[in-house]
Each structure stands twice: as C-alpha cells, then as structure tokens.
Coordinates of C-alpha atoms in Angstrom, one line a residue:
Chain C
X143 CA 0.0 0.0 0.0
X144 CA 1.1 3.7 0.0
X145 CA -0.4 6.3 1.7
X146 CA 0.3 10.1 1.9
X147 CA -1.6 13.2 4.0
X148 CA -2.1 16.0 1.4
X149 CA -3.0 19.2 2.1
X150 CA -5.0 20.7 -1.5
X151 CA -3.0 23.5 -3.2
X152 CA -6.4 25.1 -3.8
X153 CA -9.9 25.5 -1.7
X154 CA -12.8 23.6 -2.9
X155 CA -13.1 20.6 -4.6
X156 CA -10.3 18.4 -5.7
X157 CA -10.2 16.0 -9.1
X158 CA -8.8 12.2 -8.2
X159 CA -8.4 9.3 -10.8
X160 CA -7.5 5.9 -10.8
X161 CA -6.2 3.7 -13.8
X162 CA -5.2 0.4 -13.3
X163 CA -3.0 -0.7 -16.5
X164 CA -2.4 -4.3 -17.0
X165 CA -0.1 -6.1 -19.8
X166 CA -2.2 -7.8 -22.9
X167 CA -5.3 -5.8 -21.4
X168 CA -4.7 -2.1 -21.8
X169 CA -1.2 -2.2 -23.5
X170 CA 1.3 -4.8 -25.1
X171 CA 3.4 -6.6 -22.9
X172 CA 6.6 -5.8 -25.0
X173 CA 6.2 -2.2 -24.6
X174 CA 9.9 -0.5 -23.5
X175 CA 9.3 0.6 -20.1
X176 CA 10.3 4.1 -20.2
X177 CA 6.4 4.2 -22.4
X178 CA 4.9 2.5 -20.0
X179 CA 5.9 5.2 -17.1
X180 CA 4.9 7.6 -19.5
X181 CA 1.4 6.4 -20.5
X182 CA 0.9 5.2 -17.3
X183 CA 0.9 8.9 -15.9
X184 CA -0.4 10.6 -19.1
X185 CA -3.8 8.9 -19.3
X186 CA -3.8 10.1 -15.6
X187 CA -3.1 13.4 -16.2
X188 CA -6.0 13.1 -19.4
X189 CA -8.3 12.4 -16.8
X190 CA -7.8 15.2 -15.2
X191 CA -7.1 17.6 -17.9
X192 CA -10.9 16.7 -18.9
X193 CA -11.9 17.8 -15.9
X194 CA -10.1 21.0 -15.9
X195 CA -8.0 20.3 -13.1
X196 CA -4.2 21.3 -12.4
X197 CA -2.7 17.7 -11.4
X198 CA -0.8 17.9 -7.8
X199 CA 0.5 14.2 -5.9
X200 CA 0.1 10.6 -7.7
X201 CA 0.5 7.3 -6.1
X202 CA 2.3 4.7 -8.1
X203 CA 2.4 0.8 -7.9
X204 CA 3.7 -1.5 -10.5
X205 CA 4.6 -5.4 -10.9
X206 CA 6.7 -6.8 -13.2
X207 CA 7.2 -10.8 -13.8
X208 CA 11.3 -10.5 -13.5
X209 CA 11.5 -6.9 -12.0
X210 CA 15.2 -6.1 -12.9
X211 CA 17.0 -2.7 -11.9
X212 CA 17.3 -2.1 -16.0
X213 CA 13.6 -2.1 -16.0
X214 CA 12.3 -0.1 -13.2
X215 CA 14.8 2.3 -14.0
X216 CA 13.4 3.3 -17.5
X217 CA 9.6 3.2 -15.9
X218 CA 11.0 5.1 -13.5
X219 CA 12.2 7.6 -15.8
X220 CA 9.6 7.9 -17.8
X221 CA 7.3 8.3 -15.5
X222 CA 9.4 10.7 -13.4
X223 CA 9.9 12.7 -17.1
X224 CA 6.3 13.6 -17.0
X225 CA 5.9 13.9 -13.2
X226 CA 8.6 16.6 -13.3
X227 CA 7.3 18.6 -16.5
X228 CA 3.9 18.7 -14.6
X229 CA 5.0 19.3 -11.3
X230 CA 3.3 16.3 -9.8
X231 CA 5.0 15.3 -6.8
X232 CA 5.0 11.3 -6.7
X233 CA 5.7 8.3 -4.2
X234 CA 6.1 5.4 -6.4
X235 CA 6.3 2.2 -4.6
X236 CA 9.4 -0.4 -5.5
X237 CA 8.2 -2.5 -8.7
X238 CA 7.1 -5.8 -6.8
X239 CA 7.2 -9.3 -8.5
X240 CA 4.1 -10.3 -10.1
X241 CA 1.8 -9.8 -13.2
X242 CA 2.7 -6.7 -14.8
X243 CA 0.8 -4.0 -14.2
X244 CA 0.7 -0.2 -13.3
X245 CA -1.6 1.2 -11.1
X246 CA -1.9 5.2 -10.8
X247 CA -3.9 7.2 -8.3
X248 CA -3.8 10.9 -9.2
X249 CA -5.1 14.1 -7.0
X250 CA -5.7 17.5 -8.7
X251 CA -6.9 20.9 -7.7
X252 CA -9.3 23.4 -9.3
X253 CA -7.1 27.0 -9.0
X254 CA -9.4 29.8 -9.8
X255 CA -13.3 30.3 -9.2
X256 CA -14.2 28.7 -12.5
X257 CA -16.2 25.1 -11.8
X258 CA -15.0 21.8 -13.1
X259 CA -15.4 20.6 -16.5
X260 CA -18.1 18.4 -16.7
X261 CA -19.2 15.8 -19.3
X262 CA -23.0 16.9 -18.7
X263 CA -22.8 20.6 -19.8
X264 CA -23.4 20.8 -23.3
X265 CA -26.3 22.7 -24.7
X266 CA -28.1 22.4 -28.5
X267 CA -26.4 25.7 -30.1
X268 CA -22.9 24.9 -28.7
X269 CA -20.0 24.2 -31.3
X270 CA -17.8 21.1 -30.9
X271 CA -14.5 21.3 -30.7
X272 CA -11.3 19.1 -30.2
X273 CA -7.6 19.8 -29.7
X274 CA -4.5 18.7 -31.6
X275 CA -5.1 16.1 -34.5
X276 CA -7.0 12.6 -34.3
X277 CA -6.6 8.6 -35.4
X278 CA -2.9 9.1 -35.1
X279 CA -2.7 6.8 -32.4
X280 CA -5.1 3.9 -34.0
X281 CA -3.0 4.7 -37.0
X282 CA 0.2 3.3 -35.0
X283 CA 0.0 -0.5 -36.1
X284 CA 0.0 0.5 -40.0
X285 CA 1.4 3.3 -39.8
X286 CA 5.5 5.1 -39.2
X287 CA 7.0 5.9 -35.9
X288 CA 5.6 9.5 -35.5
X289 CA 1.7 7.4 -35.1
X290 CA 4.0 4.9 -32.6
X291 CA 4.9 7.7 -30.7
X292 CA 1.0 8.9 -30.6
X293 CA 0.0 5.3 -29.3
X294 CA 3.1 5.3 -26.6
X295 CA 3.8 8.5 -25.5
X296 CA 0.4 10.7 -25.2
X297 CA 0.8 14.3 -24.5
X298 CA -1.8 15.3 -22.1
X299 CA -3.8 18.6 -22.6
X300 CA -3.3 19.8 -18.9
X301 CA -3.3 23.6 -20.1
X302 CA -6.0 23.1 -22.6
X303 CA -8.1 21.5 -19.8
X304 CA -7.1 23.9 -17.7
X305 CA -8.0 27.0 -19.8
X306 CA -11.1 25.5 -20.8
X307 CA -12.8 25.6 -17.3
X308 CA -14.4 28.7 -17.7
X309 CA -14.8 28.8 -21.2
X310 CA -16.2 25.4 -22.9
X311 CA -19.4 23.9 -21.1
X312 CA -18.1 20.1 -21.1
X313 CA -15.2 18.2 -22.0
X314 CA -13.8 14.9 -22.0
X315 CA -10.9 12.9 -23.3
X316 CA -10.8 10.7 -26.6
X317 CA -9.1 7.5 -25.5
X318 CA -12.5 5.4 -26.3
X319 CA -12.4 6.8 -29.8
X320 CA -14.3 10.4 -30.7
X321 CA -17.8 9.4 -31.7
X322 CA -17.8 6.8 -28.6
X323 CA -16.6 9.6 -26.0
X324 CA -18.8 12.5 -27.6
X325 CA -21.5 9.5 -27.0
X326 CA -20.8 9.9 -23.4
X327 CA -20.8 13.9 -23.5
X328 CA -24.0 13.9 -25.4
X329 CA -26.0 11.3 -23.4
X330 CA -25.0 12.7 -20.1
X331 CA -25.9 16.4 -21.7
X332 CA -29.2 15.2 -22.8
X333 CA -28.7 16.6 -26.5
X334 CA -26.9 14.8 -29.7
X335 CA -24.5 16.3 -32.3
X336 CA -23.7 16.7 -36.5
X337 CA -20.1 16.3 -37.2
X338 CA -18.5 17.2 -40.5
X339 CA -16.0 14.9 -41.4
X340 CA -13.9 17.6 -43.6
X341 CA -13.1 19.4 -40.6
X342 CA -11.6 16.5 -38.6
X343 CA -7.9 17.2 -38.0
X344 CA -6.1 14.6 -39.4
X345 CA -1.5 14.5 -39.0
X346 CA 0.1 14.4 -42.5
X347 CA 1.3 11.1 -41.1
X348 CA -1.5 9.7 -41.1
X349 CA -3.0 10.9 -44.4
X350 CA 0.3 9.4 -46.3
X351 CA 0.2 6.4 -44.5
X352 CA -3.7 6.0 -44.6
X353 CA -5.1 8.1 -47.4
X354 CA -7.8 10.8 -46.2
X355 CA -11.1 8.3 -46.5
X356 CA -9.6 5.9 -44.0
X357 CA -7.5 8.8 -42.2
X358 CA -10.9 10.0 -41.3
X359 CA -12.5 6.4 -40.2
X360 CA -9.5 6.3 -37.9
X361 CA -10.3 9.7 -36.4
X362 CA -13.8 9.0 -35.9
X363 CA -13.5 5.8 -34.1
X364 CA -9.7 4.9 -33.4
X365 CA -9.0 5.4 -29.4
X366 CA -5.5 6.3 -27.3
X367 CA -5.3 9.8 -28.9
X368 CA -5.8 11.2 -25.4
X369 CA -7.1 14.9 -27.2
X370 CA -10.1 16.8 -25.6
X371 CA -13.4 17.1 -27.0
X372 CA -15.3 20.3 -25.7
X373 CA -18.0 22.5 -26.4
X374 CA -18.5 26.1 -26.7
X375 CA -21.1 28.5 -26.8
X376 CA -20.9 30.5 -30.0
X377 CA -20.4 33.6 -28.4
X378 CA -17.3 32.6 -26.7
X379 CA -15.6 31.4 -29.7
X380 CA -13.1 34.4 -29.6
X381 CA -12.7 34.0 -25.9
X382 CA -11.2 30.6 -27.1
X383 CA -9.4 31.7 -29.3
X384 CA -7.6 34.1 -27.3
X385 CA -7.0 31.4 -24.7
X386 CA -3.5 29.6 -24.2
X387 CA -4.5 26.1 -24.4
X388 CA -0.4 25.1 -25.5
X389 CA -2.1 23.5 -28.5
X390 CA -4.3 24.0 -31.7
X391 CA -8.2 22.8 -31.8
X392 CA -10.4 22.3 -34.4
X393 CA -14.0 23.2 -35.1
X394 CA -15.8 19.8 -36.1
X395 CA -19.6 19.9 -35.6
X396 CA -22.3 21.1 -33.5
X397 CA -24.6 20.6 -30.5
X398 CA -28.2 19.6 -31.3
X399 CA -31.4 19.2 -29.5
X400 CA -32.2 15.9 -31.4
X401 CA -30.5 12.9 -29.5
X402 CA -27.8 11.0 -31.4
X403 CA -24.5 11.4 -33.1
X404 CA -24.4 12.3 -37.1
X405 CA -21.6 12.6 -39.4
X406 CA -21.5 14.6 -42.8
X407 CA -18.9 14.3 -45.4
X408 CA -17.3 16.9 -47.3
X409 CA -20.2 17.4 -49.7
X410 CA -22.5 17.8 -47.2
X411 CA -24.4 13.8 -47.7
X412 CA -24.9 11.7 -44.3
X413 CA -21.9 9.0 -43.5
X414 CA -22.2 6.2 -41.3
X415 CA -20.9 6.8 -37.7
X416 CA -18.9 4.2 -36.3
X417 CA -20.4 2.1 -33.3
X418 CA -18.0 2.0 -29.8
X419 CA -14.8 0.8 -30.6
X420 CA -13.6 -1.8 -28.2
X421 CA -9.5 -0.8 -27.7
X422 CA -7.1 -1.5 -25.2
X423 CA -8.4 1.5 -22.5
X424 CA -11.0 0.6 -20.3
X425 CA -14.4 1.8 -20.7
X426 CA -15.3 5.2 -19.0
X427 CA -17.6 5.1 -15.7
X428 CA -20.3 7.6 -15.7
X429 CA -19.9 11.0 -14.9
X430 CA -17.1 12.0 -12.6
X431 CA -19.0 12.7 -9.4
X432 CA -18.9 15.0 -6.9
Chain Z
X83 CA -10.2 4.9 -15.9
X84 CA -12.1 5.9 -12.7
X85 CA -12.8 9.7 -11.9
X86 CA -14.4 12.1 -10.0
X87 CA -14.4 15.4 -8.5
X88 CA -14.8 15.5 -4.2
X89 CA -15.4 18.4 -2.4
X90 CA -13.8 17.2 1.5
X91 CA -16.0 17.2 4.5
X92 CA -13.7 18.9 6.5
X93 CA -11.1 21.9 5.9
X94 CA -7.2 21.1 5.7
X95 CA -5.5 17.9 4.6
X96 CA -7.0 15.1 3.4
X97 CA -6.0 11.3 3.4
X98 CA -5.5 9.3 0.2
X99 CA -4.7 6.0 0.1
X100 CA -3.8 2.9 -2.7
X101 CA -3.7 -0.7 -2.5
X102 CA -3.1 -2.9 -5.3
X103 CA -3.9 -6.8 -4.8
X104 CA -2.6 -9.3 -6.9
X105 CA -3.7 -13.3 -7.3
X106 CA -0.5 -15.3 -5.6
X107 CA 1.1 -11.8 -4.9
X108 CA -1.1 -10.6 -2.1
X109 CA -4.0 -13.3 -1.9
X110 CA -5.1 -16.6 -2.8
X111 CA -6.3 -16.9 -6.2
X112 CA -8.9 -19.7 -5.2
X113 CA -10.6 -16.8 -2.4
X114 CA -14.1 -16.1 -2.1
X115 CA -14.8 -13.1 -4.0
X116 CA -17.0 -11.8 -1.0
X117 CA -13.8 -12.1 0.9
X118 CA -12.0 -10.6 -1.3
X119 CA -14.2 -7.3 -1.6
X120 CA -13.9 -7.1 1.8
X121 CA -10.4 -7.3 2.2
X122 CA -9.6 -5.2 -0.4
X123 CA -11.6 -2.1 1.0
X124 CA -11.1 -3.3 4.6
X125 CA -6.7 -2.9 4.1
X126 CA -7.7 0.3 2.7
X127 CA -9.5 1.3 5.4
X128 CA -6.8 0.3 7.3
X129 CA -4.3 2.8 5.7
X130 CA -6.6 5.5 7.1
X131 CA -7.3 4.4 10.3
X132 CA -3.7 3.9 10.7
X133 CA -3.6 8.1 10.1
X134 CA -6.7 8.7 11.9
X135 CA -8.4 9.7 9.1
X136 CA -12.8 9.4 8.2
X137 CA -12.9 7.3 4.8
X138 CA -15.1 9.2 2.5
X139 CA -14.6 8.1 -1.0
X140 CA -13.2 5.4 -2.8
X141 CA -12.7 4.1 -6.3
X142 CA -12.7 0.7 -7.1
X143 CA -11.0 -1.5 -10.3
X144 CA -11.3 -5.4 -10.2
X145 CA -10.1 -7.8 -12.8
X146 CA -10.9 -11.4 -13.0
X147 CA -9.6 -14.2 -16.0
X148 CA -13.7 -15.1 -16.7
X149 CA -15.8 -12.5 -14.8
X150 CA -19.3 -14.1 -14.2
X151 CA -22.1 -12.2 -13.4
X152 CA -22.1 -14.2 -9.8
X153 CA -18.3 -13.3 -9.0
X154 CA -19.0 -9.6 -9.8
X155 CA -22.0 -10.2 -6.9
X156 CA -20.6 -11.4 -4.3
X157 CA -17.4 -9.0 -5.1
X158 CA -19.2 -6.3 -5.2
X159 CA -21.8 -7.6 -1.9
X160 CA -18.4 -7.7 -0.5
X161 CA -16.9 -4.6 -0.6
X162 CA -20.5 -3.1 -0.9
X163 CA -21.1 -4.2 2.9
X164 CA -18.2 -2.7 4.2
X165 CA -18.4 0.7 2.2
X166 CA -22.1 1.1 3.8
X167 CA -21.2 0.3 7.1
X168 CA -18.2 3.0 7.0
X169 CA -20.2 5.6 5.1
X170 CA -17.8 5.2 2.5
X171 CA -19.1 6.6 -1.5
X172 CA -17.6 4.3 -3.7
X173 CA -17.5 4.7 -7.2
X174 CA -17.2 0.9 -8.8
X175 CA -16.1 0.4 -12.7
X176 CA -17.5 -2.7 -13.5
X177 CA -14.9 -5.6 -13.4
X178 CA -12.7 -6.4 -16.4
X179 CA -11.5 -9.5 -18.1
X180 CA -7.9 -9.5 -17.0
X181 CA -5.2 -11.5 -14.6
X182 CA -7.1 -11.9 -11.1
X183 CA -6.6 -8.5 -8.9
X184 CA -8.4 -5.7 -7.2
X185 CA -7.0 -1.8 -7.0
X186 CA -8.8 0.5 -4.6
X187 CA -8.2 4.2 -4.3
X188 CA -9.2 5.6 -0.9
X189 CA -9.4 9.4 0.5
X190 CA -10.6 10.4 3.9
X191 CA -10.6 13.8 6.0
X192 CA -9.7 14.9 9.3
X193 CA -12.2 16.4 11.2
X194 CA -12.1 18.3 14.2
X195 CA -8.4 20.1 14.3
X196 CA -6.5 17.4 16.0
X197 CA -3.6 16.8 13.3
X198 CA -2.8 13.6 10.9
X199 CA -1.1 10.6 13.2
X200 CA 2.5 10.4 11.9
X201 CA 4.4 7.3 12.4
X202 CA 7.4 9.4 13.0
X203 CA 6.1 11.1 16.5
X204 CA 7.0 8.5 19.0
X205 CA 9.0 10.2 22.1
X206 CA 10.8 8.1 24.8
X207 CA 9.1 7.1 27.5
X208 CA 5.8 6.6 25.6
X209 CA 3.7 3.6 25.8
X210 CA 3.5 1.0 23.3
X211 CA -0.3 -0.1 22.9
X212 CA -1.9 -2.4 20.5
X213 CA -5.5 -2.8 19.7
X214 CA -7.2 -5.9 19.9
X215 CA -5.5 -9.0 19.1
X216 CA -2.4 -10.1 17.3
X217 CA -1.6 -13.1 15.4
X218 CA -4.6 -14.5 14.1
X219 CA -4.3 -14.0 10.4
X220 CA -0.7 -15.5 10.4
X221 CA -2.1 -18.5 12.5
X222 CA -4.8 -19.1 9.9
X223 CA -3.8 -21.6 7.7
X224 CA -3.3 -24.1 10.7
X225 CA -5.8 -22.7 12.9
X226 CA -9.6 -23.2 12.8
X227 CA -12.3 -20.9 11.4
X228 CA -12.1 -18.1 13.4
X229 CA -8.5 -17.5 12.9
X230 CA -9.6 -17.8 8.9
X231 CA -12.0 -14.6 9.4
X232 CA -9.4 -12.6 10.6
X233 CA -7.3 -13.3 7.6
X234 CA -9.6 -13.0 5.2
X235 CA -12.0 -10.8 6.6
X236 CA -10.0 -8.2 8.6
X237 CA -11.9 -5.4 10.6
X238 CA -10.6 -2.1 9.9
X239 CA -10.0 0.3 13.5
X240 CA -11.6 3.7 11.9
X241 CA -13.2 4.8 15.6
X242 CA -9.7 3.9 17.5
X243 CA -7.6 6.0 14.6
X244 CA -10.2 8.8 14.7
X245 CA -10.2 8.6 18.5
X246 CA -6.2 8.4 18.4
X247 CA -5.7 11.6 16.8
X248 CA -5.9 13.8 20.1
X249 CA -4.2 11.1 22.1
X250 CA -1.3 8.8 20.4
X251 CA 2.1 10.3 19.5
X252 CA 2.1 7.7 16.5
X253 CA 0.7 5.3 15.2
X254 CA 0.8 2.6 12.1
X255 CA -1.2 -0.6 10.9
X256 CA -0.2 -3.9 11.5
X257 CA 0.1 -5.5 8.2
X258 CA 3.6 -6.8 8.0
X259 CA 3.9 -8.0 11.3
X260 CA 4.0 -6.2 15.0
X261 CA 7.9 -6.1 15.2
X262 CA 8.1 -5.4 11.5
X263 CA 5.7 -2.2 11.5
X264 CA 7.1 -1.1 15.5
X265 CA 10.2 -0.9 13.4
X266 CA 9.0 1.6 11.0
X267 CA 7.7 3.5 13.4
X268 CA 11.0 3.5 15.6
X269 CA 12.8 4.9 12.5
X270 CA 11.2 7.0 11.7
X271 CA 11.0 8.4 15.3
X272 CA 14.9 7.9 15.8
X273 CA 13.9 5.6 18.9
X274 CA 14.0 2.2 20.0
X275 CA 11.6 0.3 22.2
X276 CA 11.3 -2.5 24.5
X277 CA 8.2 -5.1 24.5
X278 CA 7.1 -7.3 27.0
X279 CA 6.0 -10.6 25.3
X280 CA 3.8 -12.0 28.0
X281 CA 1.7 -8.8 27.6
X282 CA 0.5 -9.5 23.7
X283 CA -2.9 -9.8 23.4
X284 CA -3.4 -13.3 21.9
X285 CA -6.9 -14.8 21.0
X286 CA -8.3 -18.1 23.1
X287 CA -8.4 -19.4 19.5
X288 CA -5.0 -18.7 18.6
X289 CA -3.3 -20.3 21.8
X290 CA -5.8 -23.5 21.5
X291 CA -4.6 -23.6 18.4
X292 CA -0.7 -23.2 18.9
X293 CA 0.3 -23.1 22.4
X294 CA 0.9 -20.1 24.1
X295 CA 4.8 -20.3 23.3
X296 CA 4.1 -20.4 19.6
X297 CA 1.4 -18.0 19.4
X298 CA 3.7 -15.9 21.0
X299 CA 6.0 -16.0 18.0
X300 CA 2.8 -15.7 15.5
X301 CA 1.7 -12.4 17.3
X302 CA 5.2 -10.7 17.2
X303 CA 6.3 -11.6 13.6
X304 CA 2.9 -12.7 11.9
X305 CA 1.5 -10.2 9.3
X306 CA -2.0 -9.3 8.0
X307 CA -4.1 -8.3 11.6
X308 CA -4.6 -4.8 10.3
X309 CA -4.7 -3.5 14.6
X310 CA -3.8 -0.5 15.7
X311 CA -0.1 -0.1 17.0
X312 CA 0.2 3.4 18.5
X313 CA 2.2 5.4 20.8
X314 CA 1.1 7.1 24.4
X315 CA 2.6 9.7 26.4
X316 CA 2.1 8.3 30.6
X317 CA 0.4 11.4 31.1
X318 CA -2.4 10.4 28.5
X319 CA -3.1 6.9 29.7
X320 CA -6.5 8.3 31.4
X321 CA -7.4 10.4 28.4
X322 CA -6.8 6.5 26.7
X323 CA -8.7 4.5 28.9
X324 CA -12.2 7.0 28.3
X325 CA -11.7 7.0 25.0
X326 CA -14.7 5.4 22.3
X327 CA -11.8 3.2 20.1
X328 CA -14.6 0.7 19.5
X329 CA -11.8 -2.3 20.4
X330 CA -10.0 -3.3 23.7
X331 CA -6.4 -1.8 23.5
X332 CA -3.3 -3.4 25.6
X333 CA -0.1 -1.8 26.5
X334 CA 2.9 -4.2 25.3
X335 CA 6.1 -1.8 25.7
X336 CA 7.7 1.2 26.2
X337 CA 9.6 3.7 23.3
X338 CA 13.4 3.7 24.5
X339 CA 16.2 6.8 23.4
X340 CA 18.5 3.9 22.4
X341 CA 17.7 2.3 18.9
X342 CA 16.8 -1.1 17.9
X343 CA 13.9 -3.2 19.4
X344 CA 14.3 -5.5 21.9
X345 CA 11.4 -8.3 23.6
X346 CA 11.5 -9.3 27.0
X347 CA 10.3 -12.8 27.8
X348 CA 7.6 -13.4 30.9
X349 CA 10.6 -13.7 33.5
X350 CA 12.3 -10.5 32.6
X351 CA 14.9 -12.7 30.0
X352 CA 15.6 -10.9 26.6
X353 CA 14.2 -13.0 24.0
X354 CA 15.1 -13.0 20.4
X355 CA 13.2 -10.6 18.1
X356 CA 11.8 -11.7 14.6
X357 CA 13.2 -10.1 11.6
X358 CA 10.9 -8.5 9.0
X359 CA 8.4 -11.0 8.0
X360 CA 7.3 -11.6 4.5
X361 CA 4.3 -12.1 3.7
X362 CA 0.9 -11.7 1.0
X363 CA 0.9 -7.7 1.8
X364 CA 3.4 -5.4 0.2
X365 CA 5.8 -3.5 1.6
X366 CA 5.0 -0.2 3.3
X367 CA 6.8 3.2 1.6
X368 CA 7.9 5.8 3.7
X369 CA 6.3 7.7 6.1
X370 CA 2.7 9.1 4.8
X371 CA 3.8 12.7 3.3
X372 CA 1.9 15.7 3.6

C-alpha cells in the first residue's frame, strides 16, 4: 500500500483518478518501459485535464514478472519525465514481483473560481470542438514511428483542460475513440450532435500512411489519442481563441437538441458513424462525481 | 479509468490511500470473492485508520480471468457491505477481463483540528499499545475458522484511529507484522523500544490452536491483523482509557532513546526478536507525506 496526508493547493473541490494498466489488457506486454511510465501517468493526467484540473501528488504501484534494476529504472524515468514537467509530486512504490501492471492514483486541484469541467454541460447551439489532431494513435500498427509515438507516449492537454474551465461547457478525453466519447458527452448532456467529417484534423502522417477516406475512419473511431473534446457556446468562440491552451483545436460539428450522433462528409451527404470501438483502455464510468 | 471530483468534509489535509492486490502476490487466487471485496476495501481502510483519518470516497477496479455475473456479486456484496457500514461513497467500474486482482483508491478527512497521526512522532518514554489482538491472520492456515476470518475478513479500527488523533504520538497498521511495522515506526522516530511478550494480546483461539509459546512467536512476527499499533505519552493513559476506540487496547512496551527493538520474555529474560516477516501484503513506503 502507500499512503500520503495532502493538504489541496487550492480550496474547494479536488479531481482524483484511478487507472489500473495491465499487460495484454490495456497495453502490449513488450512495450519499452520508459512508455509505460509515461502512459501510465499521461492517461492520468488526461483524466484530469478533462476535468479542468491542475494535477498535484500521484500514487504509483507496478509489478513486473522478472523486475530487474534495468527495468524499473526506465519506468522510472519515464514516469518521473512527465511527473517533473507537470509538477506532480510522486511516491512510487518499488516494482514488486508479479503480473505486470501499473496502477496510478492521481489528485488535482481546481485553481481559480471557474467550476469543473463536466461531461454533462453541453447545450443544443454549442460548437464542438477538439484539440490537436485525431486517429494518429489507432493509426500506429499500420502506420511510421511519428503514429508509434502517438499510441506510446500521449501528451496530455493539462493547459488546454485547464483554460477551458471557464470557457467550454463540457469536455472529456478521446481514449475510447471520438464518436464513442462525444457518445458519453452527449448522453450525459441530454442533446446529440452533427459532425462534418472535412473538418476532422487529421496529422500528414496519417494521411500518407492511410489516405484521407480511412484517415478520417481512424479519427472518428480509433481510441488512445488522449485529445479533448469540448464544447462552446458560440459567443465565446473568440474568448477561445484568445485562450493559451499550449495546443491548436479544431472546429468539427455542432450541439443539437435531437438525441444521437451524425456525421456529414465533405459534400455535405450523411456518412455512417462508427459504433463504440472496443481498444485496449477501459471503458469510462459515468460521470465523474462530486 | 475511474474519476471524480470530491469536495472534503472537512477543511485542511486530506487522506488518500492505494492498494493494489494481486492473485498469488497478495492473496489466494482460489478466495471467495466476498472475501476478497472485503479485504480489499477493509486494508484500505486500514491505511486510514492507521492516520486517523474518516474514509469518505473510494474508487474501485477489479479484474478477473472469466468474470461471471455471480463473481462480480458477491465481489461487489463484499466490498459493498463494508463501504455502507463505514459511510464510504464508492465509485465501482465494473470488473474487467484480466489477470485476477483488485486496485482501490481511498481518500478520507480529518475532522475536528487534531492533526494527521504520523508514524514518526514516537518520544521516549511513551507507551507501546496495540489494539485488539495479534496473530490470528498468520495462524490461519493451521488454525480453525475463526483465525480464517481474521485473515480473510480483517476489521478495519476507523473509531480507534479517529479517536487516536488527540491522544497517540504515533501510530501505524499492523500488516507486516508487530515487530516489522514497530520498526518503522522507531525509525522513523529515531527511537527504539522494549516489548514485554507476556503482555501480547493473543486470542483463546490462537493459543488453543498453537500453544501459548508459539502464538507468541505468531503475534510478534505474523502479518496481515490490520490492529492499531500506536504510541502514548504516561500522562495520557486516562485520556486513553475513556476513549470510544470501539476495540479493547493493551499496553505491550515502552519507546526507548537507544535504537533497535528488543522483547523481554515473561521472567524479565531478553528474548530473540523476529526479523521483517514476509508475507501476502506489500511493503510499506515511507512515512505518509503531507
């Protein structure tokens, strides 16, 4: 076990998220260890990004099958890379002998008066947007060693989240796939959405490696990207854009009243939207609660 | 993933704790999953007691190789009970395919304005008590039915850690053993401490079971009783003795300047102390950090 006092950097509420990675579950069990430390703490800090919150202390526990002192020192530094360029302050148990696995506990604070970001918030009117570029990360397989790096090493949008608290009016992270998390955001709102598939941001990677038609299948239901998908009322679109979210988003669709999730392609004719796609990430719970 | 915004109960520091349990690692893979759900919330529990903290919240992964619908049941009527009865909110993600394990997340309060217990504030001349009775768990597998429950189905002491707050100078959980944990504590005091061995609390059951010579042994090395061990200044013993710890306590030593621990047998002989005893639970990291 480890256990820490921690006294919140900020009043009010606090974020806290718990991912439980196992090998040949959530990630490959060849993965180079200095990724798994990263990815371990980046889809941590993603939880927490979507919920606008600036991360603070994370507990760490990992098992190995033949821990060796090569291995946990490259988790070690990887995940001690991204605790130190977030100022997380960590304990992080010895790697223990057993299946492996990485578990993360994360604790966050809300600086500011702005409320956190919900997944319940969006309202019919409100444009859809999402930052950096999608599919890379489903791309990865198929695809060169820029996609790789997508799938591996996941920047989390901590400043975007961040930003975005008293600007967008939901948010959540892609790691289920777009269409699958807006799903979420648009059930818990109560509302559905049109997308148009021409403004999905796709990398060049993954348009030479892919071609645009599948590029865009991969952004609408490939998982792992780890971007944000928010919503914003029309009227604070220049608020957004004057906001420093340390990374570029993309208008891609809108809020509407009817329920569902539609797609249009360039021409402006109705494309199939993919169903939930099933990837190594766990599915999400419901709403983080207060 | 697993998240959540919490706003704490009370002002100040809060508690947050995480346990990882593994098949063969830290329990046996053939356990009742009602057991399991208890022990895995009730170790927890534990970690705040052991601070004096309230549990509030928890968040709760399990895996299982073939989850049934009746193993997710009692799991969950498991942990479920034990949640209710401590007024804990526990947010549950349904349990994945995976290698056998459980990872709970735990975060508690302080209330009133007593501060955290530390393990690092014994003081010579303190009083070494224990709650309740030592032993048990490690005299299960050759001890009858009762001894079985306190393995599997340990009782967290929330009251005597909240209770402790105003009253111990230290305290920690005894998980890897009495000497084991005393030893943690001592260090990180920069004391030592005598015990008297024919003052351990030791169940009717246990000495039935072993002798009194052998249960002896059990209750100074054997892991996995989750009591209390906890430090008292003389001058406090009264405050002690009207205190609501919801378990019997007994005084087994005395904190020392010199370092090191040392056991006195029933006639006043020094008797060999156990070394640090290995067992299902893992290691504890360093002193809970603010």
């Amino acid at each position: 076990m480890t256990a820490r006092t921690w006294r919140p950097e900020d009043p009010g509420a606090v974020a806290i998220a718990l991912d439980t990675l196992v090998a040949d579950v959530h990630f490959r069990a060849d993965v180079a260890p200095r990724s798994l430390g990263h990815k371990a703490l980046a889809v941590n800090l993603s939880d927490l990004a979507a919920m606008g919150a600036q991360p603070r202390r994370a507990l760490v526990h990992a098992a190995h099958p033949a821990p060796s002192p090569a291995w946990e020192e490259a988790f070690a530094a990887g995940i001690g890379e991204l605790a130190e360029r977030f100022a997380v302050r960590m304990d992080r148990r010895p790697v223990r002998t057993g299946p492996l696995l990485v578990s993360v506990e994360i604790a966050g604070t809300f600086p500011g008066s702005a409320p956190p970001l919900l997944r319940s918030g969006a309202r019919p009117g409100d444009l859809i947007y999402v930052t950096g570029t999608l599919g890379d990360a489903a791309g990865a397989p198929g695809g060169a060693g820029g996609l790789a790096a997508r799938l591996d090493r996941p920047e989390p949008r901590v400043a975007a989240g961040l930003a975005l608290r008293s600007i967008a009016t939901s948010a959540i992270d892609v790691s289920d796939g777009l269409c699958a998390d807006l799903g979420h955001v648009l059930r818990a709102s109560g509302a559905g959405a049109t997308l148009e598939a021409a403004r999905l941001p796709l990398s060049g990677e993954l348009c030479a490696a892919f071609g645009r038609k599948q590029a865009t299948d991969l952004a609408l239901a490939g998982g792992d990207d780890y971007e944000l998908a928010f919503t914003v009322p029309p009227g604070r679109e220049k608020l957004l854009a004057g906001a420093e979210l340390g990374v570029a988003v993309s208008r891609i669709g809108v809020v509407e009243r009817g329920p569902g999730l539609r797609c249009l392609d360039g021409d402006g004719r109705p494309r199939s939207v993919p169903a939930g796609y099933e990837h190594f990430a766990t599915p999400r719970s419901t709403e983080p609660q207060e």
